[in-house]
Structure formats: structure tokens, C-alpha cells
Short mmCIF file of C-alpha atoms in Angstrom, two decimals:
data_model
loop_
_atom_site.label_atom_id
_atom_site.label_comp_id
_atom_site.label_asym_id
_atom_site.label_seq_id
_atom_site.Cartn_x
_atom_site.Cartn_y
_atom_site.Cartn_z
CA MET A 1 90.98 96.37 204.77
CA LYS A 2 89.74 93.29 202.85
CA SER A 3 92.77 91.30 204.02
CA PHE A 4 92.05 92.28 207.70
CA ILE A 5 88.42 91.27 207.44
CA LYS A 6 89.55 87.90 205.83
CA LYS A 7 91.81 87.29 208.74
CA ILE A 8 89.18 88.01 211.35
CA LEU A 9 86.69 85.77 209.53
CA VAL A 10 89.40 82.87 209.53
CA LEU A 11 89.92 83.28 213.17
CA VAL A 12 86.35 84.00 214.46
CA LEU A 13 84.19 81.68 212.05
CA PRO A 14 85.36 78.23 213.33
CA ILE A 15 84.65 79.43 216.90
CA VAL A 16 81.15 80.60 215.88
CA ILE A 17 80.61 77.28 213.99
CA PHE A 18 81.67 75.26 216.88
CA GLY A 19 79.53 77.25 219.23
CA LEU A 20 76.44 76.67 217.00
CA SER A 21 77.14 73.13 216.80
CA LEU A 22 77.55 72.71 220.41
CA MET A 23 74.28 74.39 221.16
CA SER A 24 72.60 72.13 218.44
CA CYS A 25 74.28 69.08 220.23
CA ASN A 26 73.02 70.27 223.59
CA SER A 27 69.59 70.89 222.20
CA CYS A 28 69.61 67.34 220.62
CA GLN A 29 70.90 65.94 223.92
CA THR A 30 68.18 67.77 225.96
CA LYS A 31 65.43 66.45 223.72
CA GLN A 32 66.79 62.78 223.99
CA GLN A 33 66.94 63.34 227.86
CA ASN A 34 63.20 64.49 227.90
CA GLN A 35 61.99 61.65 225.42
CA THR A 36 60.01 59.07 227.42
CA TYR A 37 58.63 55.87 226.31
CA PHE A 38 55.62 53.94 227.63
CA GLY A 39 54.53 50.62 226.11
CA GLY A 40 53.36 47.29 227.10
CA TYR A 41 52.01 43.96 226.48
CA LEU A 42 48.16 43.55 226.99
CA VAL A 43 46.80 40.05 226.23
CA ASN A 44 43.17 38.95 225.99
CA SER A 45 41.88 42.35 225.15
CA LYS A 46 38.57 42.81 223.26
CA ASP A 47 39.42 46.11 221.87
CA SER A 48 42.83 47.01 220.16
CA LEU A 49 42.81 50.74 220.93
CA VAL A 50 44.95 52.02 223.81
CA ILE A 51 44.21 55.73 224.77
CA LEU A 52 46.70 57.68 226.82
CA TYR A 53 45.38 60.55 228.99
CA LEU A 54 46.86 63.48 230.78
CA ASN A 55 44.68 64.73 233.47
CA ASP A 56 41.22 64.70 231.77
CA LYS A 57 42.27 65.01 228.05
CA ALA A 58 43.34 62.16 225.67
CA VAL A 59 46.64 63.09 224.51
CA ASP A 60 47.60 60.18 222.16
CA SER A 61 46.38 56.80 221.08
CA VAL A 62 47.73 53.63 219.45
CA VAL A 63 46.51 50.30 218.20
CA LEU A 64 47.72 47.06 219.69
CA ASP A 65 49.87 45.19 217.07
CA LYS A 66 49.45 41.61 216.19
CA ASP A 67 51.69 40.67 219.11
CA LYS A 68 49.41 42.69 221.49
CA THR A 69 52.06 45.14 222.22
CA PHE A 70 51.86 49.07 222.05
CA SER A 71 54.27 52.11 222.63
CA PHE A 72 54.14 55.71 223.15
CA SER A 73 56.77 58.31 222.72
CA ILE A 74 56.48 61.28 224.91
CA ASP A 75 58.45 64.55 224.89
CA THR A 76 58.24 65.95 228.55
CA ASN A 77 60.45 68.06 230.69
CA THR A 78 58.88 67.25 234.09
CA GLU A 79 57.20 64.53 235.98
CA LYS A 80 53.54 63.81 234.91
CA LEU A 81 50.68 61.45 236.07
CA TYR A 82 49.06 59.86 233.07
CA HIS A 83 46.54 56.99 232.74
CA PHE A 84 45.91 54.66 229.82
CA ALA A 85 42.72 53.00 228.97
CA ILE A 86 41.62 49.93 227.16
CA ASP A 87 38.48 47.69 227.11
CA GLN A 88 36.89 50.19 229.67
CA GLU A 89 39.56 49.58 231.96
CA TYR A 90 42.21 52.12 233.10
CA HIS A 91 45.34 52.52 235.18
CA TYR A 92 47.64 55.30 236.16
CA VAL A 93 51.32 55.68 235.16
CA TYR A 94 53.75 58.05 236.73
CA LEU A 95 56.39 59.03 234.18
CA GLU A 96 59.57 61.20 234.53
CA PRO A 97 61.62 62.69 231.83
CA GLY A 98 63.71 59.78 230.14
CA ASP A 99 61.69 57.05 231.46
CA SER A 100 61.35 53.73 229.58
CA LEU A 101 58.26 51.96 231.14
CA THR A 102 56.81 48.72 230.30
CA VAL A 103 53.65 47.36 231.56
CA PHE A 104 51.92 43.82 231.22
CA ALA A 105 48.52 42.82 231.96
CA ASN A 106 45.80 40.23 231.21
CA LEU A 107 42.67 41.90 230.48
CA LEU A 108 40.51 39.00 231.83
CA ASP A 109 41.95 40.21 235.27
CA PHE A 110 43.37 43.54 234.52
CA LYS A 111 44.35 45.04 238.00
CA LYS A 112 45.56 41.64 239.64
CA THR A 113 47.91 40.80 236.68
CA MET A 114 49.47 44.21 236.15
CA SER A 115 53.27 44.44 236.54
CA PHE A 116 55.84 47.04 235.50
CA SER A 117 59.40 46.86 234.22
CA GLY A 118 62.07 49.55 233.33
CA LYS A 119 62.91 53.01 234.91
CA ASP A 120 60.24 54.06 237.47
CA ALA A 121 58.70 50.79 237.54
CA ILE A 122 59.12 50.66 241.28
CA VAL A 123 56.97 53.74 241.78
CA ASN A 124 54.33 52.34 239.52
CA THR A 125 54.44 48.88 241.05
CA TYR A 126 54.01 50.43 244.45
CA ILE A 127 51.08 52.58 243.49
CA THR A 128 49.53 49.48 241.98
CA SER A 129 49.95 47.31 244.79
CA GLN A 130 48.68 50.04 247.51
CA LEU A 131 45.47 50.51 245.38
CA GLU A 132 44.92 46.85 245.21
CA GLU A 133 45.48 46.45 249.10
CA ASN A 134 43.03 49.32 249.59
CA GLU A 135 40.39 47.12 248.08
CA SER A 136 40.56 44.39 250.69
CA PHE A 137 41.06 46.99 253.44
CA ARG A 138 37.69 48.39 252.18
CA GLU A 139 35.71 45.41 253.30
CA VAL A 140 37.58 45.46 256.75
CA PHE A 141 36.37 48.95 257.36
CA LYS A 142 32.85 48.10 256.56
CA LYS A 143 32.88 46.14 259.89
CA PHE A 144 34.24 49.07 261.72
CA HIS A 145 31.31 51.53 261.02
CA ARG A 146 29.12 49.93 263.71
CA MET A 147 31.63 50.52 266.46
CA SER A 148 31.68 53.39 268.91
CA PRO A 149 33.86 56.38 268.09
CA LYS A 150 36.54 55.26 270.65
CA ASP A 151 36.71 51.69 269.34
CA PHE A 152 36.81 52.93 265.68
CA LYS A 153 39.63 55.24 266.46
CA GLN A 154 41.63 52.49 267.91
CA LYS A 155 41.08 50.26 264.90
CA THR A 156 41.84 53.10 262.46
CA ASP A 157 44.92 53.88 264.39
CA SER A 158 46.12 50.45 264.18
CA VAL A 159 45.74 50.30 260.44
CA ARG A 160 47.31 53.74 260.11
CA ARG A 161 50.46 52.63 261.84
CA VAL A 162 50.74 49.58 259.38
CA LYS A 163 50.18 51.85 256.45
CA GLU A 164 52.66 54.38 257.72
CA GLN A 165 55.38 51.87 258.21
CA GLU A 166 54.79 50.53 254.70
CA TYR A 167 55.46 54.05 253.24
CA VAL A 168 58.39 54.47 255.60
CA ASP A 169 59.99 51.29 254.42
CA PHE A 170 59.38 52.23 250.78
CA LEU A 171 61.18 55.55 251.17
CA LYS A 172 64.21 53.89 252.93
CA ALA A 173 64.47 51.46 249.89
CA ASN A 174 64.23 54.27 247.46
CA PRO A 175 65.96 57.26 248.80
CA THR A 176 66.34 59.19 245.67
CA LEU A 177 62.53 59.61 244.77
CA SER A 178 61.38 63.08 243.48
CA GLU A 179 58.97 65.05 245.60
CA LYS A 180 56.30 64.27 243.19
CA ALA A 181 56.93 60.58 243.33
CA LYS A 182 56.88 60.91 247.19
CA ALA A 183 53.61 62.65 247.11
CA ILE A 184 51.67 60.16 244.94
CA THR A 185 52.95 57.22 246.82
CA GLN A 186 52.05 58.76 250.16
CA VAL A 187 48.52 59.35 248.88
CA SER A 188 48.34 55.92 247.39
CA THR A 189 49.24 54.60 250.80
CA MET A 190 46.96 56.63 253.17
CA SER A 191 44.03 57.85 251.10
CA LEU A 192 41.69 54.94 252.13
CA VAL A 193 42.28 55.28 255.86
CA ASN A 194 41.78 59.00 255.66
CA LYS A 195 38.67 58.64 253.45
CA GLU A 196 37.14 56.07 255.85
CA ILE A 197 37.66 58.41 258.83
CA GLU A 198 35.63 61.02 257.10
CA LEU A 199 33.04 58.48 256.12
CA TYR A 200 32.38 57.14 259.47
CA PRO A 201 29.89 59.70 260.94
CA PHE A 202 27.61 58.94 257.93
CA MET A 203 27.88 55.24 258.10
CA HIS A 204 27.65 54.98 261.83
CA GLN A 205 24.48 56.99 261.80
CA ARG A 206 22.99 55.00 258.92
CA LYS A 207 23.68 51.66 260.38
CA MET A 208 23.17 52.41 264.12
CA ASN A 209 20.83 55.23 263.99
CA GLU A 210 23.02 57.19 266.28
CA CYS A 211 24.67 60.64 265.48
CA VAL A 212 28.19 60.69 266.59
CA VAL A 213 29.26 64.36 265.37
CA ASN A 214 29.61 65.37 269.04
CA LYS A 215 30.86 62.16 270.42
CA LEU A 216 34.20 61.88 268.50
CA PRO A 217 37.44 61.83 270.28
CA LYS A 218 39.18 65.34 270.26
CA ASP A 219 42.02 64.01 268.20
CA PHE A 220 39.66 62.24 265.62
CA TYR A 221 40.79 64.45 262.78
CA ASP A 222 44.28 65.35 263.58
CA TYR A 223 45.61 63.59 260.68
CA ARG A 224 44.27 66.45 258.54
CA SER A 225 47.15 68.78 259.35
CA ASP A 226 49.29 66.37 257.30
CA ILE A 227 47.06 66.82 254.15
CA ASP A 228 48.08 68.95 251.36
CA PHE A 229 44.69 70.12 250.09
CA ASN A 230 45.82 72.13 247.14
CA ASN A 231 48.25 69.59 245.35
CA THR A 232 47.57 70.43 241.75
CA PHE A 233 49.69 67.48 240.63
CA LEU A 234 47.31 64.94 242.24
CA ALA A 235 44.13 66.79 241.05
CA TYR A 236 43.21 63.90 238.83
CA PHE A 237 44.36 61.04 240.81
CA ARG A 238 41.28 59.39 241.84
CA PRO A 239 42.09 58.32 245.46
CA TYR A 240 43.19 62.04 246.02
CA TYR A 241 40.07 63.50 244.47
CA SER A 242 37.70 60.82 246.19
CA TYR A 243 39.17 61.77 249.66
CA MET A 244 38.54 65.48 249.05
CA VAL A 245 34.98 64.78 247.95
CA MET A 246 34.32 62.84 251.44
CA PHE A 247 36.20 65.37 253.35
CA ILE A 248 33.90 67.99 251.95
CA ASN A 249 30.99 65.99 252.52
CA ASN A 250 31.65 65.30 256.11
CA LEU A 251 32.45 69.02 256.85
CA SER A 252 29.20 69.90 255.67
CA PHE A 253 27.42 67.03 257.37
CA THR A 254 28.91 67.93 260.74
CA THR A 255 27.84 71.67 260.12
CA TYR A 256 24.43 70.65 259.42
CA ARG A 257 24.10 68.23 262.46
CA LYS A 258 25.54 70.72 264.76
CA ASN A 259 23.29 73.40 263.86
CA SER A 260 20.18 71.40 262.93
CA LYS A 261 17.25 71.47 265.47
CA GLN A 262 15.77 68.48 263.84
CA HIS A 263 16.82 64.98 265.42
CA ASP A 264 15.31 62.75 262.68
CA LEU A 265 18.34 60.38 262.45
CA SER A 266 16.51 58.50 259.63
CA GLU A 267 16.58 61.68 257.53
CA ASP A 268 18.59 61.21 254.25
CA ILE A 269 21.17 64.07 254.37
CA ASN A 270 21.31 63.86 250.51
CA LYS A 271 17.76 65.04 250.19
CA VAL A 272 18.49 68.13 252.44
CA PRO A 273 19.33 71.33 250.38
CA ASP A 274 21.34 72.98 253.08
CA PHE A 275 23.69 70.11 253.04
CA HIS A 276 24.58 70.76 249.50
CA ILE A 277 24.56 74.44 249.86
CA ASN A 278 27.02 74.25 252.74
CA LYS A 279 29.46 72.48 250.51
CA LEU A 280 29.70 75.49 248.17
CA GLY A 281 31.17 77.77 250.96
CA ILE A 282 33.39 74.93 252.14
CA ILE A 283 34.94 74.23 248.77
CA ASP A 284 35.42 78.08 248.24
CA SER A 285 37.25 78.56 251.55
CA ILE A 286 39.76 75.71 251.14
CA PHE A 287 40.41 75.43 247.57
CA GLY A 288 41.71 78.64 246.09
CA SER A 289 41.78 78.09 242.28
CA GLY A 290 42.54 75.42 239.68
CA ASP A 291 41.64 72.27 238.32
CA LEU A 292 40.84 70.49 241.72
CA ARG A 293 38.59 73.37 242.88
CA ASP A 294 36.71 73.30 239.45
CA ALA A 295 36.19 69.56 239.72
CA LEU A 296 34.92 69.51 243.32
CA PHE A 297 32.36 72.28 242.44
CA ARG A 298 31.28 70.15 239.42
CA ASN A 299 30.77 67.11 241.71
CA ALA A 300 28.83 69.15 244.09
CA ALA A 301 26.65 70.40 241.47
CA TYR A 302 25.85 67.10 240.03
CA ALA A 303 25.19 65.71 243.51
CA PHE A 304 22.65 68.44 244.03
CA LEU A 305 20.79 67.77 240.79
CA PHE A 306 20.83 63.96 241.39
CA HIS A 307 19.22 64.23 244.88
CA ILE A 308 17.16 67.57 244.99
CA GLN A 309 13.91 67.78 243.03
CA ASP A 310 12.57 71.04 244.05
CA GLU A 311 12.41 74.13 241.84
CA THR A 312 12.77 76.98 244.50
CA SER A 313 15.73 75.24 246.19
CA SER A 314 17.40 74.46 242.81
CA ARG A 315 17.05 78.11 241.57
CA ASN A 316 18.59 79.27 244.74
CA TYR A 317 21.32 76.81 244.56
CA VAL A 318 22.38 77.58 240.89
CA ASN A 319 22.40 81.32 241.78
CA LEU A 320 24.95 80.71 244.65
CA TYR A 321 26.82 78.16 242.45
CA ASP A 322 27.34 80.58 239.76
CA GLY A 323 28.61 83.19 241.98
CA PHE A 324 31.53 80.68 243.02
CA ASN A 325 32.40 79.43 239.56
CA GLN A 326 32.76 82.69 237.34
CA GLU A 327 36.16 81.28 236.16
CA SER A 328 35.41 77.63 236.17
CA LYS A 329 36.46 75.58 233.26
CA HIS A 330 33.15 73.60 233.65
CA ARG A 331 30.87 76.70 233.76
CA GLU A 332 29.59 76.32 230.24
CA GLU A 333 28.85 72.55 230.70
CA LEU A 334 27.07 72.98 234.09
CA ASN A 335 25.06 75.92 232.70
CA GLN A 336 23.72 73.77 229.93
CA VAL A 337 22.97 71.12 232.45
CA PHE A 338 21.12 73.42 234.81
CA ALA A 339 18.95 74.55 231.71
CA LYS A 340 18.11 71.17 230.95
CA TYR A 341 17.25 70.33 234.47
CA PHE A 342 14.71 73.26 234.67
CA CYS A 343 13.37 72.29 231.28
CA ILE A 344 12.78 68.69 232.25
CA TYR A 345 11.31 69.85 235.63
CA ARG A 346 8.83 72.06 233.95
CA ARG A 347 7.83 69.19 231.54
CA GLU A 348 7.35 66.92 234.30
CA ILE A 349 5.12 69.31 236.38
CA PHE A 350 3.14 69.92 233.19
CA LEU A 351 2.71 66.06 232.54
CA LEU A 352 1.62 65.70 236.24
CA ILE A 353 -1.02 68.48 235.91
CA LEU A 354 -2.03 66.69 232.69
CA ILE A 355 -2.50 63.38 234.28
CA LEU A 356 -4.42 65.00 237.20
CA LEU A 357 -6.67 66.62 235.05
CA LEU A 358 -7.32 63.40 233.16
CA LEU A 359 -7.91 61.63 236.42
CA ILE A 360 -10.35 64.42 237.51
CA LYS A 361 -12.20 64.20 234.19
CA LYS A 362 -12.42 60.35 234.51
CA GLN A 363 -13.81 60.52 237.88
CA PHE A 364 -16.37 63.25 236.83
CA VAL A 365 -17.50 61.11 233.83
CA LEU A 366 -17.79 58.07 236.10
CA ARG A 367 -19.84 59.90 238.76
CA ILE A 368 -22.24 61.13 235.87
CA HIS A 369 -22.36 57.54 234.65
CA LEU A 370 -23.25 56.39 238.21
CA ALA A 371 -25.73 59.09 238.82
CA GLN A 372 -27.67 57.98 235.67
#
């Protein structure tokens, strides 16, 4: 019996050991494949600390060495959008498993001197160039705001064709891009044009004292059918997020203008409680759940608190807001902000009453003095 067991062990044990070593080797190989490196050379920085963020959380930090270089080693099994910060500057970096990406930048002119090398440098270079190009287009669009809806549409269509062709050419030159790489480069290309279309009704009314909500061409917002309104991967990508904020603002503005019986075009829409209340329902109806929804509700709340100083309207807003945000990651933060807001509001009312009483007393004393 012992001899039989010994023979079995002699035959089986090498196979088991080989299998375990193979599993270990595969595990090691997988880990190496997932190991991602991001580093760079940052000159003329005042600070030496480089912080790496994933979404809204700092995940790592390093200090520049004496040669002004830094390096992060990241273990990831999927594409991720990070951003790094130094000297109050920040920039996005798109990384895939196994990437080795290097950035160069001069902090004296951070954005314009930035360049990338290594795997996936092409994606990051494209994103950077599009964001820089958007800055110059922003000035061009300011001139379009005074145009009629028809002329504005023609101008934006012209810009859109140029930008769309840039994106098509980029895809042709890089046919093996991942879906996430395609998504972020597409948003980098088109976000400003889309945002400016949503901004136009506001800016035209402000500059020309004319409401164009009911005068827009029927196809003015057709581009919206191509927008992914719930892309969780892009929730913390500022061009995507900023577009969503303006999209919501415009929907609320349009609703208010179409339903309002008032025709005071000089009215500051930001001072109207209904404009802010409408946004709550819009966000809830379009953005089902997740970080983007939470961030948009948070933005809406701060916009309300910044512009509205009326206790009755504020309490009504807070009650409605809370109903939409039972599961929000920002709920505790906003509850504290709302509490401080009402505390400050009551304190200001108290001080105002006190000042009025002092002024009344002063006038009363002055009258007695004059009567004597």
C-alpha cells in the first residue's frame, strides 16, 4: 500500500508542482501587464510635490527629485482617467494597463509647453491639443453671441464640421483605440461647440436684450442625440461635466422663459428661485444615479445658495433637494452647508434689526435734542 502511494506521489507531484508554478508565473505576468508607469520632467516649479488624483480623490504623491523628475507606479486592470497637480496647476492623463507615459512641462507656461511620450502618448497629446484649441475658439464664440439664431447656427455648424473632421482624421490614424479612448477624445473635440450652443440663449438675451428661446431653428439642438448623458468614465472630466452643467441650465432657462408671463429681459435669471428649482427635476429625470448625478446636484445647490438670499425660498429648495438626494455622496456636506447658510442668514437678520434699532434710537435722540 505504501509502495503504491509512493508511486502515485512520484507521478502526480511533479504535475502539481508544475501547475502551481505555472499559475504563479501567470499571476506574476498578469501583474506585470497591469503595472502602469506615469512620470515626467517638470521644470521651473515653485513646489516640489506632485499629487496624482483618480476622480476626486488623491491616490498618490511624490516629490520631484533634484533633476525635477517624478514617477508613479500604478497597478490597474482597466483604463482610467487621472489628473496630476503641482503649483496649483493640473492636467488630465489617460492611462491603460501596461502604459509607460512620460510628460514634460515648463511651469512658467504649463499648458502650452506640455508634451507626452511613451505608450498612449498619442491620446494624451490629442486631448491636450484639443483643450488648448478650445481656449482660442472660446474667444471666437463670444463674437457669435450677438448674431441672430439663424446666423449663429450657420457659424457653429461650420465650426462643428471642422472639429468633426479633426476627430475622424484622428480615428483613421489610430484605428486600434479603445472605446474609452474614443469617448474621451471625442468629448475633448466637441465639448466646447456643444457647450456654446447651450450658452447662446443666455448670452444673446444678456447682450441684445432679446429672448430667442422661441426663435431657434428646429434642428438647433439636434446634436444632443449624439450625447452620452451617463458616461461614468467621464464624470470627472471637466469639459464633459461643464457641458452637462450648461445643458441643465439651458433646459431650466428655456422652461422658465416659455412658462413665464413676465417679459422683463433685464431680469437676472440666477436670482429667480424657480430657475434653480427646475434644475432639480431636470437632473433627476436625466441622470439616474452615480457620481455625475451627485456632482450635478451639488453644483445646483451651491448655485442656488450663491444667488438666492431669501429664507422662505431657501427652505423650500432645501426640502426639495433633500428628497432627490437621499443616497448622494455629498449629502452630509450639503446638509452642513445648508445649516450654516441659515445660521448666517438669521445672524444677518439680527444684525440688520439691531442696526435699524440703533438708527431709530439715534433719530429719536436727535429729535429730542432739536426740540430743546
